[in-house]
Amino acid sequence: MTIGSDKIVITELLKSLGYSGSNPIADSYVKFGSSGNNAILQIDPDGNGSQRPTSLVTLQNLTVAQLSNTNNFLF
């Protein structure tokens, strides 16, 4: 992934979860983790509810700070 030019499209995934907000990062549906030098994109099916987030993809050699910008996504 090239920060600033590539986009991760998760529109349909969020729609399938019933998400209808405008910022799934702020609403805790999209979360981030890390493993070594890699950032992990996680999806939480109920935001701050009782369900746990699921890892969707690991992006090598990216930090959470680099990945977590809303400009990297199409919601």
PDB file of N, CA, C and O in Angstrom:
ATOM      1  N   MET A   1       0.849  -1.171   0.000  1.00  0.00           N
ATOM      2  CA  MET A   1       0.000   0.000   0.000  1.00  0.00           C
ATOM      3  C   MET A   1       0.891   1.230   0.000  1.00  0.00           C
ATOM      4  O   MET A   1       1.811   1.334   0.789  1.00  0.00           O
ATOM      5  N   THR A   2       0.570   2.165  -0.849  1.00  0.00           N
ATOM      6  CA  THR A   2       1.273   3.434  -0.888  1.00  0.00           C
ATOM      7  C   THR A   2       0.404   4.476  -0.192  1.00  0.00           C
ATOM      8  O   THR A   2      -0.683   4.804  -0.678  1.00  0.00           O
ATOM      9  N   ILE A   3       0.864   4.943   0.948  1.00  0.00           N
ATOM     10  CA  ILE A   3       0.121   5.940   1.718  1.00  0.00           C
ATOM     11  C   ILE A   3      -0.071   7.190   0.875  1.00  0.00           C
ATOM     12  O   ILE A   3       0.850   7.680   0.249  1.00  0.00           O
ATOM     13  N   GLY A   4      -1.293   7.689   0.845  1.00  0.00           N
ATOM     14  CA  GLY A   4      -1.599   8.908   0.119  1.00  0.00           C
ATOM     15  C   GLY A   4      -2.125   8.690  -1.280  1.00  0.00           C
ATOM     16  O   GLY A   4      -2.688   9.597  -1.878  1.00  0.00           O
ATOM     17  N   SER A   5      -1.955   7.471  -1.830  1.00  0.00           N
ATOM     18  CA  SER A   5      -2.488   7.237  -3.173  1.00  0.00           C
ATOM     19  C   SER A   5      -3.369   5.993  -3.251  1.00  0.00           C
ATOM     20  O   SER A   5      -4.352   5.998  -3.977  1.00  0.00           O
ATOM     21  N   ASP A   6      -3.041   4.940  -2.540  1.00  0.00           N
ATOM     22  CA  ASP A   6      -3.875   3.736  -2.533  1.00  0.00           C
ATOM     23  C   ASP A   6      -5.007   3.897  -1.523  1.00  0.00           C
ATOM     24  O   ASP A   6      -4.866   4.576  -0.509  1.00  0.00           O
ATOM     25  N   LYS A   7      -6.128   3.249  -1.797  1.00  0.00           N
ATOM     26  CA  LYS A   7      -7.291   3.284  -0.908  1.00  0.00           C
ATOM     27  C   LYS A   7      -7.734   1.861  -0.598  1.00  0.00           C
ATOM     28  O   LYS A   7      -7.715   0.988  -1.468  1.00  0.00           O
ATOM     29  N   ILE A   8      -8.145   1.639   0.619  1.00  0.00           N
ATOM     30  CA  ILE A   8      -8.747   0.382   1.028  1.00  0.00           C
ATOM     31  C   ILE A   8     -10.260   0.603   1.002  1.00  0.00           C
ATOM     32  O   ILE A   8     -10.773   1.469   1.704  1.00  0.00           O
ATOM     33  N   VAL A   9     -10.952  -0.162   0.177  1.00  0.00           N
ATOM     34  CA  VAL A   9     -12.392   0.009  -0.003  1.00  0.00           C
ATOM     35  C   VAL A   9     -13.117  -1.027   0.860  1.00  0.00           C
ATOM     36  O   VAL A   9     -12.992  -2.226   0.626  1.00  0.00           O
ATOM     37  N   ILE A  10     -13.853  -0.526   1.850  1.00  0.00           N
ATOM     38  CA  ILE A  10     -14.608  -1.426   2.725  1.00  0.00           C
ATOM     39  C   ILE A  10     -16.082  -1.014   2.798  1.00  0.00           C
ATOM     40  O   ILE A  10     -16.777  -1.338   3.756  1.00  0.00           O
ATOM     41  N   THR A  11     -16.541  -0.364   1.764  1.00  0.00           N
ATOM     42  CA  THR A  11     -17.918   0.121   1.705  1.00  0.00           C
ATOM     43  C   THR A  11     -18.923  -1.016   1.867  1.00  0.00           C
ATOM     44  O   THR A  11     -19.827  -0.947   2.702  1.00  0.00           O
ATOM     45  N   GLU A  12     -18.789  -2.045   1.070  1.00  0.00           N
ATOM     46  CA  GLU A  12     -19.750  -3.159   1.098  1.00  0.00           C
ATOM     47  C   GLU A  12     -19.660  -3.949   2.393  1.00  0.00           C
ATOM     48  O   GLU A  12     -20.677  -4.419   2.909  1.00  0.00           O
ATOM     49  N   LEU A  13     -18.466  -4.097   2.921  1.00  0.00           N
ATOM     50  CA  LEU A  13     -18.305  -4.806   4.194  1.00  0.00           C
ATOM     51  C   LEU A  13     -19.050  -4.073   5.301  1.00  0.00           C
ATOM     52  O   LEU A  13     -19.808  -4.684   6.062  1.00  0.00           O
ATOM     53  N   LEU A  14     -18.865  -2.767   5.389  1.00  0.00           N
ATOM     54  CA  LEU A  14     -19.566  -1.989   6.415  1.00  0.00           C
ATOM     55  C   LEU A  14     -21.074  -2.025   6.210  1.00  0.00           C
ATOM     56  O   LEU A  14     -21.842  -2.135   7.167  1.00  0.00           O
ATOM     57  N   LYS A  15     -21.491  -1.952   4.957  1.00  0.00           N
ATOM     58  CA  LYS A  15     -22.919  -2.026   4.645  1.00  0.00           C
ATOM     59  C   LYS A  15     -23.498  -3.364   5.112  1.00  0.00           C
ATOM     60  O   LYS A  15     -24.594  -3.418   5.669  1.00  0.00           O
ATOM     61  N   SER A  16     -22.746  -4.460   4.906  1.00  0.00           N
ATOM     62  CA  SER A  16     -23.227  -5.781   5.313  1.00  0.00           C
ATOM     63  C   SER A  16     -23.359  -5.907   6.829  1.00  0.00           C
ATOM     64  O   SER A  16     -24.110  -6.739   7.320  1.00  0.00           O
ATOM     65  N   LEU A  17     -22.628  -5.064   7.568  1.00  0.00           N
ATOM     66  CA  LEU A  17     -22.721  -5.066   9.028  1.00  0.00           C
ATOM     67  C   LEU A  17     -23.849  -4.166   9.529  1.00  0.00           C
ATOM     68  O   LEU A  17     -24.108  -4.093  10.725  1.00  0.00           O
ATOM     69  N   GLY A  18     -24.490  -3.454   8.600  1.00  0.00           N
ATOM     70  CA  GLY A  18     -25.553  -2.545   8.980  1.00  0.00           C
ATOM     71  C   GLY A  18     -25.054  -1.184   9.418  1.00  0.00           C
ATOM     72  O   GLY A  18     -25.806  -0.390   9.979  1.00  0.00           O
ATOM     73  N   TYR A  19     -23.786  -0.892   9.157  1.00  0.00           N
ATOM     74  CA  TYR A  19     -23.232   0.409   9.551  1.00  0.00           C
ATOM     75  C   TYR A  19     -23.768   1.493   8.628  1.00  0.00           C
ATOM     76  O   TYR A  19     -23.709   1.368   7.412  1.00  0.00           O
ATOM     77  N   SER A  20     -24.262   2.577   9.214  1.00  0.00           N
ATOM     78  CA  SER A  20     -24.815   3.663   8.414  1.00  0.00           C
ATOM     79  C   SER A  20     -24.249   5.027   8.801  1.00  0.00           C
ATOM     80  O   SER A  20     -24.755   6.052   8.366  1.00  0.00           O
ATOM     81  N   GLY A  21     -23.207   5.042   9.600  1.00  0.00           N
ATOM     82  CA  GLY A  21     -22.600   6.298  10.015  1.00  0.00           C
ATOM     83  C   GLY A  21     -21.684   6.861   8.937  1.00  0.00           C
ATOM     84  O   GLY A  21     -21.625   6.357   7.817  1.00  0.00           O
ATOM     85  N   SER A  22     -20.952   7.896   9.287  1.00  0.00           N
ATOM     86  CA  SER A  22     -20.079   8.548   8.314  1.00  0.00           C
ATOM     87  C   SER A  22     -18.594   8.365   8.606  1.00  0.00           C
ATOM     88  O   SER A  22     -17.763   8.617   7.740  1.00  0.00           O
ATOM     89  N   ASN A  23     -18.235   7.921   9.818  1.00  0.00           N
ATOM     90  CA  ASN A  23     -16.830   7.724  10.156  1.00  0.00           C
ATOM     91  C   ASN A  23     -16.667   6.453  10.986  1.00  0.00           C
ATOM     92  O   ASN A  23     -16.707   6.492  12.216  1.00  0.00           O
ATOM     93  N   PRO A  24     -16.482   5.310  10.323  1.00  0.00           N
ATOM     94  CA  PRO A  24     -16.403   4.049  11.051  1.00  0.00           C
ATOM     95  C   PRO A  24     -15.168   3.928  11.941  1.00  0.00           C
ATOM     96  O   PRO A  24     -15.158   3.114  12.854  1.00  0.00           O
ATOM     97  N   ILE A  25     -14.157   4.746  11.704  1.00  0.00           N
ATOM     98  CA  ILE A  25     -13.001   4.733  12.608  1.00  0.00           C
ATOM     99  C   ILE A  25     -13.412   5.365  13.937  1.00  0.00           C
ATOM    100  O   ILE A  25     -13.217   4.780  15.001  1.00  0.00           O
ATOM    101  N   ALA A  26     -14.004   6.545  13.886  1.00  0.00           N
ATOM    102  CA  ALA A  26     -14.454   7.223  15.107  1.00  0.00           C
ATOM    103  C   ALA A  26     -15.544   6.425  15.823  1.00  0.00           C
ATOM    104  O   ALA A  26     -15.631   6.460  17.059  1.00  0.00           O
ATOM    105  N   ASP A  27     -16.357   5.696  15.055  1.00  0.00           N
ATOM    106  CA  ASP A  27     -17.449   4.900  15.625  1.00  0.00           C
ATOM    107  C   ASP A  27     -17.004   3.512  16.069  1.00  0.00           C
ATOM    108  O   ASP A  27     -17.830   2.689  16.467  1.00  0.00           O
ATOM    109  N   SER A  28     -15.711   3.234  15.974  1.00  0.00           N
ATOM    110  CA  SER A  28     -15.075   1.987  16.450  1.00  0.00           C
ATOM    111  C   SER A  28     -15.456   0.734  15.667  1.00  0.00           C
ATOM    112  O   SER A  28     -15.312  -0.371  16.175  1.00  0.00           O
ATOM    113  N   TYR A  29     -15.942   0.884  14.447  1.00  0.00           N
ATOM    114  CA  TYR A  29     -16.163  -0.281  13.589  1.00  0.00           C
ATOM    115  C   TYR A  29     -14.875  -0.685  12.895  1.00  0.00           C
ATOM    116  O   TYR A  29     -14.668  -1.847  12.577  1.00  0.00           O
ATOM    117  N   VAL A  30     -14.023   0.279  12.620  1.00  0.00           N
ATOM    118  CA  VAL A  30     -12.711   0.027  12.036  1.00  0.00           C
ATOM    119  C   VAL A  30     -11.673   0.332  13.111  1.00  0.00           C
ATOM    120  O   VAL A  30     -11.664   1.424  13.682  1.00  0.00           O
ATOM    121  N   LYS A  31     -10.845  -0.659  13.389  1.00  0.00           N
ATOM    122  CA  LYS A  31      -9.823  -0.525  14.424  1.00  0.00           C
ATOM    123  C   LYS A  31      -8.479  -0.956  13.852  1.00  0.00           C
ATOM    124  O   LYS A  31      -8.412  -1.536  12.772  1.00  0.00           O
ATOM    125  N   PHE A  32      -7.444  -0.707  14.621  1.00  0.00           N
ATOM    126  CA  PHE A  32      -6.097  -0.994  14.149  1.00  0.00           C
ATOM    127  C   PHE A  32      -5.285  -1.640  15.256  1.00  0.00           C
ATOM    128  O   PHE A  32      -5.459  -1.343  16.430  1.00  0.00           O
ATOM    129  N   GLY A  33      -4.412  -2.533  14.846  1.00  0.00           N
ATOM    130  CA  GLY A  33      -3.484  -3.163  15.766  1.00  0.00           C
ATOM    131  C   GLY A  33      -2.129  -3.229  15.099  1.00  0.00           C
ATOM    132  O   GLY A  33      -1.950  -2.778  13.963  1.00  0.00           O
ATOM    133  N   SER A  34      -1.181  -3.804  15.797  1.00  0.00           N
ATOM    134  CA  SER A  34       0.150  -3.937  15.210  1.00  0.00           C
ATOM    135  C   SER A  34       0.771  -5.261  15.606  1.00  0.00           C
ATOM    136  O   SER A  34       0.414  -5.860  16.621  1.00  0.00           O
ATOM    137  N   SER A  35       1.687  -5.689  14.773  1.00  0.00           N
ATOM    138  CA  SER A  35       2.466  -6.892  15.023  1.00  0.00           C
ATOM    139  C   SER A  35       3.843  -6.651  14.425  1.00  0.00           C
ATOM    140  O   SER A  35       3.985  -6.621  13.195  1.00  0.00           O
ATOM    141  N   GLY A  36       4.806  -6.431  15.266  1.00  0.00           N
ATOM    142  CA  GLY A  36       6.144  -6.117  14.758  1.00  0.00           C
ATOM    143  C   GLY A  36       6.119  -4.825  13.962  1.00  0.00           C
ATOM    144  O   GLY A  36       5.632  -3.806  14.428  1.00  0.00           O
ATOM    145  N   ASN A  37       6.621  -4.887  12.726  1.00  0.00           N
ATOM    146  CA  ASN A  37       6.659  -3.715  11.844  1.00  0.00           C
ATOM    147  C   ASN A  37       5.417  -3.599  10.971  1.00  0.00           C
ATOM    148  O   ASN A  37       5.435  -2.881   9.973  1.00  0.00           O
ATOM    149  N   ASN A  38       4.367  -4.283  11.310  1.00  0.00           N
ATOM    150  CA  ASN A  38       3.174  -4.344  10.471  1.00  0.00           C
ATOM    151  C   ASN A  38       1.954  -3.754  11.175  1.00  0.00           C
ATOM    152  O   ASN A  38       1.805  -3.871  12.389  1.00  0.00           O
ATOM    153  N   ALA A  39       1.082  -3.144  10.399  1.00  0.00           N
ATOM    154  CA  ALA A  39      -0.194  -2.635  10.909  1.00  0.00           C
ATOM    155  C   ALA A  39      -1.290  -3.620  10.528  1.00  0.00           C
ATOM    156  O   ALA A  39      -1.272  -4.201   9.445  1.00  0.00           O
ATOM    157  N   ILE A  40      -2.249  -3.791  11.401  1.00  0.00           N
ATOM    158  CA  ILE A  40      -3.351  -4.721  11.179  1.00  0.00           C
ATOM    159  C   ILE A  40      -4.658  -3.934  11.139  1.00  0.00           C
ATOM    160  O   ILE A  40      -4.954  -3.173  12.060  1.00  0.00           O
ATOM    161  N   LEU A  41      -5.406  -4.121  10.070  1.00  0.00           N
ATOM    162  CA  LEU A  41      -6.731  -3.527   9.933  1.00  0.00           C
ATOM    163  C   LEU A  41      -7.731  -4.507  10.522  1.00  0.00           C
ATOM    164  O   LEU A  41      -7.768  -5.675  10.143  1.00  0.00           O
ATOM    165  N   GLN A  42      -8.544  -4.035  11.471  1.00  0.00           N
ATOM    166  CA  GLN A  42      -9.525  -4.874  12.135  1.00  0.00           C
ATOM    167  C   GLN A  42     -10.919  -4.307  11.928  1.00  0.00           C
ATOM    168  O   GLN A  42     -11.094  -3.094  11.830  1.00  0.00           O
ATOM    169  N   ILE A  43     -11.887  -5.195  11.871  1.00  0.00           N
ATOM    170  CA  ILE A  43     -13.288  -4.811  11.763  1.00  0.00           C
ATOM    171  C   ILE A  43     -14.006  -5.293  13.019  1.00  0.00           C
ATOM    172  O   ILE A  43     -13.896  -6.454  13.404  1.00  0.00           O
ATOM    173  N   ASP A  44     -14.732  -4.380  13.653  1.00  0.00           N
ATOM    174  CA  ASP A  44     -15.531  -4.729  14.823  1.00  0.00           C
ATOM    175  C   ASP A  44     -16.998  -4.677  14.399  1.00  0.00           C
ATOM    176  O   ASP A  44     -17.522  -3.607  14.106  1.00  0.00           O
ATOM    177  N   PRO A  45     -17.662  -5.823  14.315  1.00  0.00           N
ATOM    178  CA  PRO A  45     -19.007  -5.879  13.746  1.00  0.00           C
ATOM    179  C   PRO A  45     -20.071  -5.085  14.491  1.00  0.00           C
ATOM    180  O   PRO A  45     -21.131  -4.807  13.932  1.00  0.00           O
ATOM    181  N   ASP A  46     -19.817  -4.706  15.747  1.00  0.00           N
ATOM    182  CA  ASP A  46     -20.819  -3.923  16.476  1.00  0.00           C
ATOM    183  C   ASP A  46     -20.216  -2.688  17.153  1.00  0.00           C
ATOM    184  O   ASP A  46     -20.749  -2.206  18.145  1.00  0.00           O
ATOM    185  N   GLY A  47     -19.138  -2.182  16.593  1.00  0.00           N
ATOM    186  CA  GLY A  47     -18.524  -0.981  17.166  1.00  0.00           C
ATOM    187  C   GLY A  47     -18.053  -1.234  18.580  1.00  0.00           C
ATOM    188  O   GLY A  47     -17.241  -2.122  18.806  1.00  0.00           O
ATOM    189  N   ASN A  48     -18.563  -0.499  19.524  1.00  0.00           N
ATOM    190  CA  ASN A  48     -18.166  -0.662  20.929  1.00  0.00           C
ATOM    191  C   ASN A  48     -19.018  -1.674  21.678  1.00  0.00           C
ATOM    192  O   ASN A  48     -19.012  -1.693  22.902  1.00  0.00           O
ATOM    193  N   GLY A  49     -19.744  -2.519  20.950  1.00  0.00           N
ATOM    194  CA  GLY A  49     -20.573  -3.541  21.592  1.00  0.00           C
ATOM    195  C   GLY A  49     -19.733  -4.676  22.148  1.00  0.00           C
ATOM    196  O   GLY A  49     -18.524  -4.574  22.314  1.00  0.00           O
ATOM    197  N   SER A  50     -20.369  -5.783  22.411  1.00  0.00           N
ATOM    198  CA  SER A  50     -19.705  -6.906  23.073  1.00  0.00           C
ATOM    199  C   SER A  50     -18.867  -7.785  22.147  1.00  0.00           C
ATOM    200  O   SER A  50     -18.049  -8.566  22.621  1.00  0.00           O
ATOM    201  N   GLN A  51     -19.069  -7.682  20.841  1.00  0.00           N
ATOM    202  CA  GLN A  51     -18.295  -8.513  19.918  1.00  0.00           C
ATOM    203  C   GLN A  51     -16.867  -7.994  19.803  1.00  0.00           C
ATOM    204  O   GLN A  51     -16.615  -6.799  19.930  1.00  0.00           O
ATOM    205  N   ARG A  52     -15.955  -8.910  19.562  1.00  0.00           N
ATOM    206  CA  ARG A  52     -14.548  -8.559  19.449  1.00  0.00           C
ATOM    207  C   ARG A  52     -14.201  -8.273  17.995  1.00  0.00           C
ATOM    208  O   ARG A  52     -14.796  -8.838  17.081  1.00  0.00           O
ATOM    209  N   PRO A  53     -13.208  -7.405  17.770  1.00  0.00           N
ATOM    210  CA  PRO A  53     -12.788  -7.130  16.396  1.00  0.00           C
ATOM    211  C   PRO A  53     -12.117  -8.345  15.768  1.00  0.00           C
ATOM    212  O   PRO A  53     -11.530  -9.174  16.456  1.00  0.00           O
ATOM    213  N   THR A  54     -12.239  -8.438  14.453  1.00  0.00           N
ATOM    214  CA  THR A  54     -11.608  -9.495  13.669  1.00  0.00           C
ATOM    215  C   THR A  54     -10.559  -8.866  12.767  1.00  0.00           C
ATOM    216  O   THR A  54     -10.815  -7.841  12.135  1.00  0.00           O
ATOM    217  N   SER A  55      -9.394  -9.471  12.713  1.00  0.00           N
ATOM    218  CA  SER A  55      -8.345  -8.970  11.822  1.00  0.00           C
ATOM    219  C   SER A  55      -8.744  -9.238  10.380  1.00  0.00           C
ATOM    220  O   SER A  55      -9.104 -10.356  10.023  1.00  0.00           O
ATOM    221  N   LEU A  56      -8.691  -8.200   9.570  1.00  0.00           N
ATOM    222  CA  LEU A  56      -9.076  -8.305   8.167  1.00  0.00           C
ATOM    223  C   LEU A  56      -7.847  -8.454   7.276  1.00  0.00           C
ATOM    224  O   LEU A  56      -7.817  -9.295   6.392  1.00  0.00           O
ATOM    225  N   VAL A  57      -6.836  -7.628   7.511  1.00  0.00           N
ATOM    226  CA  VAL A  57      -5.644  -7.664   6.677  1.00  0.00           C
ATOM    227  C   VAL A  57      -4.459  -7.119   7.466  1.00  0.00           C
ATOM    228  O   VAL A  57      -4.610  -6.243   8.315  1.00  0.00           O
ATOM    229  N   THR A  58      -3.284  -7.673   7.190  1.00  0.00           N
ATOM    230  CA  THR A  58      -2.031  -7.178   7.753  1.00  0.00           C
ATOM    231  C   THR A  58      -1.259  -6.479   6.648  1.00  0.00           C
ATOM    232  O   THR A  58      -1.054  -7.053   5.578  1.00  0.00           O
ATOM    233  N   LEU A  59      -0.862  -5.247   6.912  1.00  0.00           N
ATOM    234  CA  LEU A  59      -0.111  -4.462   5.935  1.00  0.00           C
ATOM    235  C   LEU A  59       1.338  -4.365   6.406  1.00  0.00           C
ATOM    236  O   LEU A  59       1.614  -3.802   7.474  1.00  0.00           O
ATOM    237  N   GLN A  60       2.222  -4.943   5.625  1.00  0.00           N
ATOM    238  CA  GLN A  60       3.617  -5.028   6.017  1.00  0.00           C
ATOM    239  C   GLN A  60       4.314  -3.680   5.936  1.00  0.00           C
ATOM    240  O   GLN A  60       4.075  -2.885   5.027  1.00  0.00           O
ATOM    241  N   ASN A  61       5.175  -3.458   6.912  1.00  0.00           N
ATOM    242  CA  ASN A  61       6.030  -2.273   6.979  1.00  0.00           C
ATOM    243  C   ASN A  61       5.253  -0.960   7.016  1.00  0.00           C
ATOM    244  O   ASN A  61       5.704   0.048   6.479  1.00  0.00           O
ATOM    245  N   LEU A  62       4.081  -0.978   7.629  1.00  0.00           N
ATOM    246  CA  LEU A  62       3.301   0.240   7.883  1.00  0.00           C
ATOM    247  C   LEU A  62       3.030   0.336   9.374  1.00  0.00           C
ATOM    248  O   LEU A  62       2.822  -0.685  10.030  1.00  0.00           O
ATOM    249  N   THR A  63       3.001   1.539   9.890  1.00  0.00           N
ATOM    250  CA  THR A  63       2.649   1.731  11.288  1.00  0.00           C
ATOM    251  C   THR A  63       1.146   1.989  11.397  1.00  0.00           C
ATOM    252  O   THR A  63       0.500   2.349  10.412  1.00  0.00           O
ATOM    253  N   VAL A  64       0.634   1.825  12.583  1.00  0.00           N
ATOM    254  CA  VAL A  64      -0.772   2.133  12.825  1.00  0.00           C
ATOM    255  C   VAL A  64      -1.030   3.608  12.523  1.00  0.00           C
ATOM    256  O   VAL A  64      -2.048   3.957  11.929  1.00  0.00           O
ATOM    257  N   ALA A  65      -0.108   4.472  12.890  1.00  0.00           N
ATOM    258  CA  ALA A  65      -0.270   5.909  12.623  1.00  0.00           C
ATOM    259  C   ALA A  65      -0.383   6.193  11.128  1.00  0.00           C
ATOM    260  O   ALA A  65      -1.165   7.042  10.701  1.00  0.00           O
ATOM    261  N   GLN A  66       0.381   5.486  10.310  1.00  0.00           N
ATOM    262  CA  GLN A  66       0.304   5.678   8.861  1.00  0.00           C
ATOM    263  C   GLN A  66      -1.016   5.177   8.299  1.00  0.00           C
ATOM    264  O   GLN A  66      -1.616   5.802   7.430  1.00  0.00           O
ATOM    265  N   LEU A  67      -1.470   4.043   8.794  1.00  0.00           N
ATOM    266  CA  LEU A  67      -2.670   3.399   8.247  1.00  0.00           C
ATOM    267  C   LEU A  67      -3.959   4.062   8.709  1.00  0.00           C
ATOM    268  O   LEU A  67      -4.922   4.151   7.941  1.00  0.00           O
ATOM    269  N   SER A  68      -4.014   4.554   9.927  1.00  0.00           N
ATOM    270  CA  SER A  68      -5.279   4.934  10.539  1.00  0.00           C
ATOM    271  C   SER A  68      -5.893   6.263  10.049  1.00  0.00           C
ATOM    272  O   SER A  68      -6.926   6.664  10.552  1.00  0.00           O
ATOM    273  N   ASN A  69      -5.324   6.880   9.092  1.00  0.00           N
ATOM    274  CA  ASN A  69      -5.869   8.113   8.515  1.00  0.00           C
ATOM    275  C   ASN A  69      -7.077   7.794   7.658  1.00  0.00           C
ATOM    276  O   ASN A  69      -7.021   6.903   6.798  1.00  0.00           O
ATOM    277  N   THR A  70      -8.185   8.506   7.830  1.00  0.00           N
ATOM    278  CA  THR A  70      -9.397   8.237   7.054  1.00  0.00           C
ATOM    279  C   THR A  70      -9.187   8.426   5.550  1.00  0.00           C
ATOM    280  O   THR A  70      -9.921   7.844   4.767  1.00  0.00           O
ATOM    281  N   ASN A  71      -8.179   9.181   5.164  1.00  0.00           N
ATOM    282  CA  ASN A  71      -7.898   9.374   3.735  1.00  0.00           C
ATOM    283  C   ASN A  71      -7.406   8.112   3.042  1.00  0.00           C
ATOM    284  O   ASN A  71      -7.334   8.058   1.823  1.00  0.00           O
ATOM    285  N   ASN A  72      -7.041   7.087   3.811  1.00  0.00           N
ATOM    286  CA  ASN A  72      -6.589   5.814   3.252  1.00  0.00           C
ATOM    287  C   ASN A  72      -7.733   4.876   2.884  1.00  0.00           C
ATOM    288  O   ASN A  72      -7.505   3.788   2.381  1.00  0.00           O
ATOM    289  N   PHE A  73      -8.973   5.307   3.143  1.00  0.00           N
ATOM    290  CA  PHE A  73     -10.116   4.425   2.999  1.00  0.00           C
ATOM    291  C   PHE A  73     -11.228   5.043   2.158  1.00  0.00           C
ATOM    292  O   PHE A  73     -11.379   6.252   2.100  1.00  0.00           O
ATOM    293  N   LEU A  74     -12.033   4.158   1.580  1.00  0.00           N
ATOM    294  CA  LEU A  74     -13.320   4.525   1.020  1.00  0.00           C
ATOM    295  C   LEU A  74     -14.345   3.777   1.834  1.00  0.00           C
ATOM    296  O   LEU A  74     -14.341   2.546   1.875  1.00  0.00           O
ATOM    297  N   PHE A  75     -15.176   4.531   2.536  1.00  0.00           N
ATOM    298  CA  PHE A  75     -16.211   3.941   3.381  1.00  0.00           C
ATOM    299  C   PHE A  75     -17.489   3.976   2.631  1.00  0.00           C
ATOM    300  O   PHE A  75     -18.502   3.760   2.817  1.00  0.00           O
TER     301      PHE A  75
END
